[in-house]
């Protein structure tokens, strides 16, 4: 999936004025970092606005002045003031941005450098804005589609856990007073309740420890590779994730090539922006093979990661000299496929979750009434 770039550190943003080197910085807790992040929407708006200003004939310094004063994001305004100062001192715009990797990633910097080198910065900035908007739209669409089922599942699991932990023991004493043999379903629910009651703290602690260990593992290269490989093999969502990451890689390559970036540099940048280590490793392999003289489509096909359709379209793009527009069409195609897949997944997940939760909670309720029904039958 596209990673949100970070802005400069708090120390940089809150540094004292040059004429007051000993001025104290206002203290703020670590969790309160205003202006530290810049979202894709903010970055896209900045790119689009700068493209419009440059297209209107304004010099770069004047455009940066306007955006650093009128921008709505405080952190980005601070960054732009610093970038503007360095550009005025003689640095290239891409060079000044490269010194702030938390604000501008490699893809952004490389495209800006290509635009400066070609003397056509404004179309590159416009292309960047479109790219960021499309990637953010795709990510938000998938996130919003999966958040609702995940929230329902989490809340329902917590409710079932609390029922088994706190409510069922109350019925257990009632069943003991009623006497008689308990039905199998009731014995099963009571047994699970007794297990949870005896080991509730152990289970909660184990779950917390597992989450902590998983978060630490995912910070390692090997852990990310294992998780990304597993996600691509999952039923239902695996194909969806593959289309997302491959579509993003195609979109990135298309934007880079259209901006005049050489193919080897474009593959390197696209690999870093893939958002999935499986695709990243595959693109790095493709880059090495292309450097050794292989064609792009043959190198892609040899990785066994990219769909055959993509490899065939890349072959046509290589033969016709229209690789960038071909990759852009592939990205559009995968985005449409993702739209369809997300709709289908939602239509499948919602009734499936409702059915599963109905069976679980309904089974618990029925198991509690069966002994009472049996007792009333014996009395009657």
mmCIF file of C-alpha atoms in Angstrom:
data_model
loop_
_atom_site.group_PDB
_atom_site.id
_atom_site.type_symbol
_atom_site.label_atom_id
_atom_site.label_comp_id
_atom_site.label_asym_id
_atom_site.label_seq_id
_atom_site.Cartn_x
_atom_site.Cartn_y
_atom_site.Cartn_z
ATOM 1 C CA UNK A 1 0.000 0.000 0.000
ATOM 2 C CA UNK A 2 1.672 4.360 -0.417
ATOM 3 C CA UNK A 3 3.479 5.441 2.740
ATOM 4 C CA UNK A 4 2.559 8.820 4.228
ATOM 5 C CA UNK A 5 5.710 10.972 4.300
ATOM 6 C CA UNK A 6 6.842 12.538 7.586
ATOM 7 C CA UNK A 7 7.766 16.123 8.172
ATOM 8 C CA UNK A 8 10.829 17.338 10.014
ATOM 9 C CA UNK A 9 11.409 16.543 13.677
ATOM 10 C CA UNK A 10 9.929 18.694 16.403
ATOM 11 C CA UNK A 11 13.413 19.999 17.265
ATOM 12 C CA UNK A 12 13.747 21.356 13.728
ATOM 13 C CA UNK A 13 10.270 22.888 13.608
ATOM 14 C CA UNK A 14 10.477 24.470 17.050
ATOM 15 C CA UNK A 15 14.103 25.634 16.830
ATOM 16 C CA UNK A 16 14.748 29.121 18.274
ATOM 17 C CA UNK A 17 15.250 32.109 16.021
ATOM 18 C CA UNK A 18 18.833 32.676 14.804
ATOM 19 C CA UNK A 19 19.160 35.873 16.826
ATOM 20 C CA UNK A 20 18.011 34.083 20.000
ATOM 21 C CA UNK A 21 20.178 30.956 20.227
ATOM 22 C CA UNK A 22 19.340 30.338 23.872
ATOM 23 C CA UNK A 23 15.578 30.810 23.617
ATOM 24 C CA UNK A 24 13.796 27.879 25.298
ATOM 25 C CA UNK A 25 11.499 25.685 23.249
ATOM 26 C CA UNK A 26 7.963 25.163 24.570
ATOM 27 C CA UNK A 27 7.623 21.711 26.108
ATOM 28 C CA UNK A 28 5.077 19.305 24.668
ATOM 29 C CA UNK A 29 4.506 15.622 25.452
ATOM 30 C CA UNK A 30 5.856 13.140 22.916
ATOM 31 C CA UNK A 31 2.361 12.137 21.794
ATOM 32 C CA UNK A 32 1.493 15.760 20.947
ATOM 33 C CA UNK A 33 3.483 16.643 17.861
ATOM 34 C CA UNK A 34 1.626 19.353 15.905
ATOM 35 C CA UNK A 35 2.752 19.613 12.326
ATOM 36 C CA UNK A 36 4.863 16.481 12.455
ATOM 37 C CA UNK A 37 2.862 14.610 9.822
ATOM 38 C CA UNK A 38 1.825 15.725 6.381
ATOM 39 C CA UNK A 39 -0.867 13.604 4.836
ATOM 40 C CA UNK A 40 -1.117 12.695 1.173
ATOM 41 C CA UNK A 41 -3.998 15.135 0.741
ATOM 42 C CA UNK A 42 -1.850 18.020 1.984
ATOM 43 C CA UNK A 43 1.066 16.983 -0.225
ATOM 44 C CA UNK A 44 -1.207 16.628 -3.250
ATOM 45 C CA UNK A 45 -2.724 20.082 -2.687
ATOM 46 C CA UNK A 46 0.741 21.630 -2.371
ATOM 47 C CA UNK A 47 1.921 19.914 -5.570
ATOM 48 C CA UNK A 48 -1.166 21.010 -7.486
ATOM 49 C CA UNK A 49 -0.923 24.602 -6.257
ATOM 50 C CA UNK A 50 2.773 24.849 -7.117
ATOM 51 C CA UNK A 51 2.043 23.435 -10.583
ATOM 52 C CA UNK A 52 -0.632 26.095 -11.163
ATOM 53 C CA UNK A 53 1.644 28.906 -9.981
ATOM 54 C CA UNK A 54 4.531 27.754 -12.167
ATOM 55 C CA UNK A 55 2.243 27.274 -15.158
ATOM 56 C CA UNK A 56 1.021 30.855 -14.685
ATOM 57 C CA UNK A 57 4.590 32.065 -15.137
ATOM 58 C CA UNK A 58 5.543 32.810 -11.530
ATOM 59 C CA UNK A 59 9.178 32.163 -10.570
ATOM 60 C CA UNK A 60 9.817 29.197 -8.286
ATOM 61 C CA UNK A 61 10.894 31.354 -5.331
ATOM 62 C CA UNK A 62 7.747 33.458 -5.537
ATOM 63 C CA UNK A 63 5.605 30.322 -5.730
ATOM 64 C CA UNK A 64 7.289 28.893 -2.629
ATOM 65 C CA UNK A 65 6.803 32.245 -0.874
ATOM 66 C CA UNK A 66 3.072 32.220 -1.567
ATOM 67 C CA UNK A 67 2.565 28.617 -0.470
ATOM 68 C CA UNK A 68 4.712 28.962 2.668
ATOM 69 C CA UNK A 69 2.601 31.931 3.777
ATOM 70 C CA UNK A 70 -0.878 30.834 2.706
ATOM 71 C CA UNK A 71 -0.587 27.092 3.320
ATOM 72 C CA UNK A 72 -3.021 25.558 5.814
ATOM 73 C CA UNK A 73 -0.593 22.988 7.263
ATOM 74 C CA UNK A 74 1.742 24.591 9.829
ATOM 75 C CA UNK A 75 4.410 21.911 9.555
ATOM 76 C CA UNK A 76 4.491 22.082 5.766
ATOM 77 C CA UNK A 77 4.735 25.886 5.903
ATOM 78 C CA UNK A 78 7.814 25.580 8.117
ATOM 79 C CA UNK A 79 9.373 23.071 5.725
ATOM 80 C CA UNK A 80 8.649 25.273 2.703
ATOM 81 C CA UNK A 81 10.270 28.276 4.372
ATOM 82 C CA UNK A 82 13.461 26.266 4.837
ATOM 83 C CA UNK A 83 13.298 24.879 1.305
ATOM 84 C CA UNK A 84 12.761 28.381 -0.065
ATOM 85 C CA UNK A 85 15.822 29.678 1.811
ATOM 86 C CA UNK A 86 18.029 26.922 0.421
ATOM 87 C CA UNK A 87 16.745 27.423 -3.130
ATOM 88 C CA UNK A 88 17.422 31.160 -2.832
ATOM 89 C CA UNK A 89 20.962 30.319 -1.700
ATOM 90 C CA UNK A 90 21.520 28.360 -4.912
ATOM 91 C CA UNK A 91 20.362 24.817 -4.147
ATOM 92 C CA UNK A 92 18.116 22.921 -6.526
ATOM 93 C CA UNK A 93 14.543 22.345 -5.362
ATOM 94 C CA UNK A 94 15.014 18.567 -5.448
ATOM 95 C CA UNK A 95 18.230 18.881 -3.450
ATOM 96 C CA UNK A 96 16.513 20.951 -0.758
ATOM 97 C CA UNK A 97 13.623 18.483 -0.594
ATOM 98 C CA UNK A 98 15.984 15.508 -0.428
ATOM 99 C CA UNK A 99 17.398 16.856 2.842
ATOM 100 C CA UNK A 100 13.932 16.377 4.349
ATOM 101 C CA UNK A 101 13.120 12.707 3.694
ATOM 102 C CA UNK A 102 10.310 12.735 6.247
ATOM 103 C CA UNK A 103 8.471 15.272 4.145
ATOM 104 C CA UNK A 104 9.390 14.200 0.608
ATOM 105 C CA UNK A 105 10.125 10.578 -0.266
ATOM 106 C CA UNK A 106 12.476 9.325 -2.988
ATOM 107 C CA UNK A 107 9.705 9.169 -5.589
ATOM 108 C CA UNK A 108 8.812 12.797 -4.992
ATOM 109 C CA UNK A 109 12.427 13.997 -5.016
ATOM 110 C CA UNK A 110 13.340 12.053 -8.175
ATOM 111 C CA UNK A 111 10.368 13.415 -10.087
ATOM 112 C CA UNK A 112 11.123 16.984 -9.011
ATOM 113 C CA UNK A 113 14.753 16.512 -10.088
ATOM 114 C CA UNK A 114 13.593 15.225 -13.482
ATOM 115 C CA UNK A 115 11.260 18.193 -13.870
ATOM 116 C CA UNK A 116 14.035 20.648 -13.053
ATOM 117 C CA UNK A 117 16.458 18.939 -15.442
ATOM 118 C CA UNK A 118 13.953 19.023 -18.305
ATOM 119 C CA UNK A 119 12.778 22.562 -17.588
ATOM 120 C CA UNK A 120 9.193 21.320 -17.257
ATOM 121 C CA UNK A 121 8.625 21.335 -13.510
ATOM 122 C CA UNK A 122 4.959 22.354 -13.550
ATOM 123 C CA UNK A 123 3.656 19.290 -15.485
ATOM 124 C CA UNK A 124 5.727 17.046 -13.209
ATOM 125 C CA UNK A 125 4.179 18.634 -10.101
ATOM 126 C CA UNK A 126 0.728 18.215 -11.618
ATOM 127 C CA UNK A 127 1.514 14.577 -12.403
ATOM 128 C CA UNK A 128 2.744 14.073 -8.841
ATOM 129 C CA UNK A 129 -0.477 15.510 -7.411
ATOM 130 C CA UNK A 130 -2.575 13.174 -9.548
ATOM 131 C CA UNK A 131 -0.444 10.194 -8.543
ATOM 132 C CA UNK A 132 -0.704 10.970 -4.822
ATOM 133 C CA UNK A 133 -4.472 11.507 -5.052
ATOM 134 C CA UNK A 134 -5.080 8.213 -6.849
ATOM 135 C CA UNK A 135 -2.913 6.210 -4.455
ATOM 136 C CA UNK A 136 -4.559 7.831 -1.419
ATOM 137 C CA UNK A 137 -8.040 7.256 -2.842
ATOM 138 C CA UNK A 138 -7.320 3.576 -3.374
ATOM 139 C CA UNK A 139 -5.895 3.138 0.106
ATOM 140 C CA UNK A 140 -8.770 4.979 1.794
ATOM 141 C CA UNK A 141 -11.310 2.978 -0.177
ATOM 142 C CA UNK A 142 -9.868 -0.345 0.930
ATOM 143 C CA UNK A 143 -9.402 0.863 4.506
ATOM 144 C CA UNK A 144 -12.971 2.119 4.816
ATOM 145 C CA UNK A 145 -14.312 -1.091 3.313
ATOM 146 C CA UNK A 146 -12.446 -3.294 5.793
ATOM 147 C CA UNK A 147 -12.827 -1.109 8.899
ATOM 148 C CA UNK A 148 -16.541 -1.829 9.395
ATOM 149 C CA UNK A 149 -16.292 -5.652 9.362
ATOM 150 C CA UNK A 150 -13.145 -5.541 11.505
ATOM 151 C CA UNK A 151 -14.846 -3.302 14.073
ATOM 152 C CA UNK A 152 -17.908 -5.562 14.216
ATOM 153 C CA UNK A 153 -15.733 -8.647 14.655
ATOM 154 C CA UNK A 154 -13.653 -7.018 17.403
ATOM 155 C CA UNK A 155 -16.668 -5.770 19.378
ATOM 156 C CA UNK A 156 -18.543 -9.061 19.001
ATOM 157 C CA UNK A 157 -15.500 -11.059 20.123
ATOM 158 C CA UNK A 158 -15.142 -8.847 23.203
ATOM 159 C CA UNK A 159 -18.850 -9.254 24.025
ATOM 160 C CA UNK A 160 -18.697 -13.053 23.683
ATOM 161 C CA UNK A 161 -15.562 -13.149 25.853
ATOM 162 C CA UNK A 162 -17.241 -11.084 28.591
ATOM 163 C CA UNK A 163 -20.395 -13.234 28.462
ATOM 164 C CA UNK A 164 -18.377 -16.417 28.868
ATOM 165 C CA UNK A 165 -16.201 -14.877 31.574
ATOM 166 C CA UNK A 166 -18.787 -13.061 33.731
ATOM 167 C CA UNK A 167 -22.354 -14.062 32.792
ATOM 168 C CA UNK A 168 -22.215 -17.825 32.291
ATOM 169 C CA UNK A 169 -20.815 -18.507 35.826
ATOM 170 C CA UNK A 170 -24.039 -17.030 37.266
ATOM 171 C CA UNK A 171 -26.092 -19.575 35.304
ATOM 172 C CA UNK A 172 -23.755 -22.367 36.376
ATOM 173 C CA UNK A 173 -24.892 -22.016 39.996
ATOM 174 C CA UNK A 174 -28.526 -22.032 38.850
ATOM 175 C CA UNK A 175 -27.952 -25.245 36.900
ATOM 176 C CA UNK A 176 -26.471 -26.867 40.003
ATOM 177 C CA UNK A 177 -29.652 -26.044 41.952
ATOM 178 C CA UNK A 178 -31.858 -27.473 39.191
ATOM 179 C CA UNK A 179 -30.069 -30.827 39.273
ATOM 180 C CA UNK A 180 -30.153 -33.397 36.508
ATOM 181 C CA UNK A 181 -27.771 -33.936 33.623
ATOM 182 C CA UNK A 182 -26.905 -30.947 31.490
ATOM 183 C CA UNK A 183 -27.311 -31.131 27.704
ATOM 184 C CA UNK A 184 -24.114 -31.466 25.663
ATOM 185 C CA UNK A 185 -24.314 -27.908 24.303
ATOM 186 C CA UNK A 186 -24.688 -26.507 27.814
ATOM 187 C CA UNK A 187 -21.774 -28.593 29.119
ATOM 188 C CA UNK A 188 -19.646 -27.327 26.235
ATOM 189 C CA UNK A 189 -20.441 -23.661 26.917
ATOM 190 C CA UNK A 190 -19.974 -24.087 30.676
ATOM 191 C CA UNK A 191 -16.651 -25.845 30.089
ATOM 192 C CA UNK A 192 -15.401 -23.009 27.904
ATOM 193 C CA UNK A 193 -16.622 -20.516 30.511
ATOM 194 C CA UNK A 194 -14.772 -22.348 33.303
ATOM 195 C CA UNK A 195 -11.590 -22.405 31.236
ATOM 196 C CA UNK A 196 -11.833 -18.675 30.526
ATOM 197 C CA UNK A 197 -12.630 -17.954 34.177
ATOM 198 C CA UNK A 198 -9.575 -19.895 35.324
ATOM 199 C CA UNK A 199 -7.162 -18.509 32.745
ATOM 200 C CA UNK A 200 -8.684 -15.144 31.766
ATOM 201 C CA UNK A 201 -5.702 -13.098 32.877
ATOM 202 C CA UNK A 202 -3.315 -15.555 31.260
ATOM 203 C CA UNK A 203 -5.273 -15.381 27.987
ATOM 204 C CA UNK A 204 -5.386 -11.572 28.032
ATOM 205 C CA UNK A 205 -1.705 -11.371 28.895
ATOM 206 C CA UNK A 206 -0.850 -13.885 26.195
ATOM 207 C CA UNK A 207 -2.848 -11.932 23.620
ATOM 208 C CA UNK A 208 -1.091 -8.696 24.603
ATOM 209 C CA UNK A 209 2.308 -10.410 24.466
ATOM 210 C CA UNK A 210 1.503 -11.905 21.060
ATOM 211 C CA UNK A 211 0.498 -8.488 19.695
ATOM 212 C CA UNK A 212 3.670 -6.927 21.071
ATOM 213 C CA UNK A 213 5.847 -9.705 19.625
ATOM 214 C CA UNK A 214 4.095 -9.412 16.255
ATOM 215 C CA UNK A 215 4.633 -5.640 16.171
ATOM 216 C CA UNK A 216 8.323 -6.122 16.947
ATOM 217 C CA UNK A 217 8.628 -8.865 14.340
ATOM 218 C CA UNK A 218 7.024 -6.701 11.657
ATOM 219 C CA UNK A 219 9.708 -4.082 12.219
ATOM 220 C CA UNK A 220 12.354 -6.505 10.973
ATOM 221 C CA UNK A 221 13.065 -7.191 7.317
ATOM 222 C CA UNK A 222 12.452 -10.930 7.705
ATOM 223 C CA UNK A 223 9.213 -10.356 9.584
ATOM 224 C CA UNK A 224 7.891 -7.979 6.934
ATOM 225 C CA UNK A 225 8.797 -10.435 4.174
ATOM 226 C CA UNK A 226 6.985 -13.269 5.941
ATOM 227 C CA UNK A 227 3.889 -11.134 6.628
ATOM 228 C CA UNK A 228 3.736 -9.706 3.097
ATOM 229 C CA UNK A 229 4.120 -13.161 1.555
ATOM 230 C CA UNK A 230 1.382 -14.506 3.834
ATOM 231 C CA UNK A 231 -0.988 -11.630 3.035
ATOM 232 C CA UNK A 232 -0.658 -12.231 -0.704
ATOM 233 C CA UNK A 233 -1.578 -15.911 -0.199
ATOM 234 C CA UNK A 234 -4.669 -15.330 1.935
ATOM 235 C CA UNK A 235 -7.980 -16.437 0.436
ATOM 236 C CA UNK A 236 -10.301 -13.660 -0.736
ATOM 237 C CA UNK A 237 -8.023 -10.742 0.207
ATOM 238 C CA UNK A 238 -4.784 -12.091 -1.300
ATOM 239 C CA UNK A 239 -5.780 -11.343 -4.888
ATOM 240 C CA UNK A 240 -7.114 -7.959 -3.825
ATOM 241 C CA UNK A 241 -3.820 -7.026 -2.171
ATOM 242 C CA UNK A 242 -1.865 -8.244 -5.196
ATOM 243 C CA UNK A 243 -3.889 -5.987 -7.490
ATOM 244 C CA UNK A 244 -3.349 -3.050 -5.140
ATOM 245 C CA UNK A 245 0.445 -3.364 -4.885
ATOM 246 C CA UNK A 246 0.943 -4.245 -8.564
ATOM 247 C CA UNK A 247 -1.320 -1.381 -9.631
ATOM 248 C CA UNK A 248 0.619 0.998 -7.417
ATOM 249 C CA UNK A 249 3.926 -0.192 -8.887
ATOM 250 C CA UNK A 250 2.580 0.311 -12.431
ATOM 251 C CA UNK A 251 1.313 3.794 -11.578
ATOM 252 C CA UNK A 252 4.655 4.751 -10.039
ATOM 253 C CA UNK A 253 6.648 3.447 -13.005
ATOM 254 C CA UNK A 254 4.331 5.226 -15.425
ATOM 255 C CA UNK A 255 4.732 8.574 -13.659
ATOM 256 C CA UNK A 256 8.508 8.195 -13.439
ATOM 257 C CA UNK A 257 8.956 7.236 -17.094
ATOM 258 C CA UNK A 258 6.600 9.982 -18.276
ATOM 259 C CA UNK A 259 8.738 12.489 -16.375
ATOM 260 C CA UNK A 260 11.911 11.386 -18.135
ATOM 261 C CA UNK A 261 13.436 9.193 -15.419
ATOM 262 C CA UNK A 262 15.700 6.462 -16.910
ATOM 263 C CA UNK A 263 14.253 2.957 -16.644
ATOM 264 C CA UNK A 264 16.874 1.677 -14.172
ATOM 265 C CA UNK A 265 16.342 4.614 -11.819
ATOM 266 C CA UNK A 266 12.575 4.283 -12.261
ATOM 267 C CA UNK A 267 12.677 0.604 -11.266
ATOM 268 C CA UNK A 268 14.781 1.422 -8.202
ATOM 269 C CA UNK A 269 12.378 4.149 -7.076
ATOM 270 C CA UNK A 270 9.293 2.034 -7.799
ATOM 271 C CA UNK A 271 10.765 -0.808 -5.748
ATOM 272 C CA UNK A 272 11.176 1.508 -2.770
ATOM 273 C CA UNK A 273 7.605 2.792 -3.105
ATOM 274 C CA UNK A 274 5.938 -0.595 -3.633
ATOM 275 C CA UNK A 275 4.763 -0.966 -0.040
ATOM 276 C CA UNK A 276 5.199 -4.748 -0.124
ATOM 277 C CA UNK A 277 8.551 -6.489 0.316
ATOM 278 C CA UNK A 278 7.618 -9.275 -2.121
ATOM 279 C CA UNK A 279 7.033 -6.767 -4.924
ATOM 280 C CA UNK A 280 10.025 -4.691 -3.785
ATOM 281 C CA UNK A 281 12.364 -7.687 -4.058
ATOM 282 C CA UNK A 282 10.854 -8.632 -7.426
ATOM 283 C CA UNK A 283 11.359 -5.130 -8.850
ATOM 284 C CA UNK A 284 14.938 -5.065 -7.590
ATOM 285 C CA UNK A 285 15.523 -8.372 -9.392
ATOM 286 C CA UNK A 286 13.948 -6.938 -12.547
ATOM 287 C CA UNK A 287 16.202 -3.912 -12.277
ATOM 288 C CA UNK A 288 19.334 -6.072 -12.036
ATOM 289 C CA UNK A 289 18.302 -8.203 -15.017
ATOM 290 C CA UNK A 290 17.439 -5.176 -17.152
ATOM 291 C CA UNK A 291 20.831 -3.688 -16.303
ATOM 292 C CA UNK A 292 22.419 -6.889 -17.609
ATOM 293 C CA UNK A 293 20.555 -6.574 -20.909
ATOM 294 C CA UNK A 294 17.275 -8.412 -20.359
ATOM 295 C CA UNK A 295 13.990 -6.982 -21.607
ATOM 296 C CA UNK A 296 11.598 -5.618 -19.003
ATOM 297 C CA UNK A 297 8.735 -7.988 -19.806
ATOM 298 C CA UNK A 298 11.014 -11.053 -19.665
ATOM 299 C CA UNK A 299 12.444 -9.953 -16.320
ATOM 300 C CA UNK A 300 8.944 -9.339 -14.927
ATOM 301 C CA UNK A 301 7.755 -12.734 -16.133
ATOM 302 C CA UNK A 302 10.735 -14.467 -14.548
ATOM 303 C CA UNK A 303 9.887 -13.239 -11.044
ATOM 304 C CA UNK A 304 6.595 -15.214 -10.894
ATOM 305 C CA UNK A 305 5.159 -12.278 -8.953
ATOM 306 C CA UNK A 306 3.541 -10.164 -11.659
ATOM 307 C CA UNK A 307 0.468 -11.328 -13.629
ATOM 308 C CA UNK A 308 0.985 -12.612 -17.159
ATOM 309 C CA UNK A 309 -1.357 -9.935 -18.509
ATOM 310 C CA UNK A 310 0.917 -7.208 -17.144
ATOM 311 C CA UNK A 311 3.985 -8.828 -18.711
ATOM 312 C CA UNK A 312 2.237 -9.020 -22.087
ATOM 313 C CA UNK A 313 1.193 -5.362 -21.948
ATOM 314 C CA UNK A 314 4.730 -4.354 -20.973
ATOM 315 C CA UNK A 315 5.990 -6.293 -24.004
ATOM 316 C CA UNK A 316 3.652 -4.321 -26.262
ATOM 317 C CA UNK A 317 4.757 -1.086 -24.595
ATOM 318 C CA UNK A 318 8.407 -1.921 -25.188
ATOM 319 C CA UNK A 319 7.786 -2.773 -28.837
ATOM 320 C CA UNK A 320 5.788 0.385 -29.532
ATOM 321 C CA UNK A 321 7.845 2.752 -27.387
ATOM 322 C CA UNK A 322 4.764 3.620 -25.311
ATOM 323 C CA UNK A 323 5.621 1.897 -22.046
ATOM 324 C CA UNK A 324 4.508 4.753 -19.774
ATOM 325 C CA UNK A 325 0.936 5.089 -21.146
ATOM 326 C CA UNK A 326 0.613 1.288 -21.221
ATOM 327 C CA UNK A 327 1.578 1.065 -17.548
ATOM 328 C CA UNK A 328 -0.875 3.850 -16.753
ATOM 329 C CA UNK A 329 -3.664 1.882 -18.436
ATOM 330 C CA UNK A 330 -2.725 -1.215 -16.453
ATOM 331 C CA UNK A 331 -2.880 0.822 -13.234
ATOM 332 C CA UNK A 332 -6.327 2.140 -14.209
ATOM 333 C CA UNK A 333 -7.455 -1.415 -14.953
ATOM 334 C CA UNK A 334 -6.284 -2.699 -11.570
ATOM 335 C CA UNK A 335 -7.955 0.198 -9.763
ATOM 336 C CA UNK A 336 -11.246 -0.703 -11.437
ATOM 337 C CA UNK A 337 -10.680 -4.336 -10.467
ATOM 338 C CA UNK A 338 -10.028 -3.290 -6.876
ATOM 339 C CA UNK A 339 -13.296 -1.311 -6.848
ATOM 340 C CA UNK A 340 -15.166 -4.424 -7.987
ATOM 341 C CA UNK A 341 -13.302 -6.690 -5.564
ATOM 342 C CA UNK A 342 -13.976 -4.420 -2.592
ATOM 343 C CA UNK A 343 -17.706 -4.306 -3.377
ATOM 344 C CA UNK A 344 -17.824 -8.093 -3.757
ATOM 345 C CA UNK A 345 -15.833 -8.599 -0.558
ATOM 346 C CA UNK A 346 -18.171 -6.351 1.403
ATOM 347 C CA UNK A 347 -21.229 -8.185 0.063
ATOM 348 C CA UNK A 348 -19.645 -11.457 1.165
ATOM 349 C CA UNK A 349 -18.203 -10.393 4.519
ATOM 350 C CA UNK A 350 -21.230 -8.667 6.016
ATOM 351 C CA UNK A 351 -23.692 -11.587 5.774
ATOM 352 C CA UNK A 352 -20.936 -14.055 6.682
ATOM 353 C CA UNK A 353 -20.089 -12.117 9.850
ATOM 354 C CA UNK A 354 -23.745 -11.746 10.791
ATOM 355 C CA UNK A 355 -24.308 -15.476 10.285
ATOM 356 C CA UNK A 356 -21.255 -16.488 12.325
ATOM 357 C CA UNK A 357 -22.077 -14.106 15.169
ATOM 358 C CA UNK A 358 -25.706 -15.208 15.130
ATOM 359 C CA UNK A 359 -24.694 -18.859 15.408
ATOM 360 C CA UNK A 360 -22.217 -18.196 18.247
ATOM 361 C CA UNK A 361 -24.386 -15.890 20.343
ATOM 362 C CA UNK A 362 -27.555 -17.831 19.540
ATOM 363 C CA UNK A 363 -25.823 -21.061 20.551
ATOM 364 C CA UNK A 364 -24.809 -19.551 23.892
ATOM 365 C CA UNK A 365 -28.349 -18.319 24.582
ATOM 366 C CA UNK A 366 -29.913 -21.654 23.622
ATOM 367 C CA UNK A 367 -27.425 -23.560 25.776
ATOM 368 C CA UNK A 368 -28.535 -21.513 28.791
ATOM 369 C CA UNK A 369 -32.238 -22.225 28.224
ATOM 370 C CA UNK A 370 -31.953 -25.952 27.520
ATOM 371 C CA UNK A 371 -31.464 -26.983 31.208
ATOM 372 C CA UNK A 372 -34.402 -24.801 32.273
ATOM 373 C CA UNK A 373 -36.581 -26.350 29.589
ATOM 374 C CA UNK A 374 -35.513 -29.839 30.718
ATOM 375 C CA UNK A 375 -36.302 -28.984 34.352
ATOM 376 C CA UNK A 376 -39.759 -27.669 33.440
ATOM 377 C CA UNK A 377 -40.394 -30.835 31.413
ATOM 378 C CA UNK A 378 -39.492 -33.010 34.409
ATOM 379 C CA UNK A 379 -41.754 -30.989 36.709
ATOM 380 C CA UNK A 380 -44.618 -31.180 34.195
#
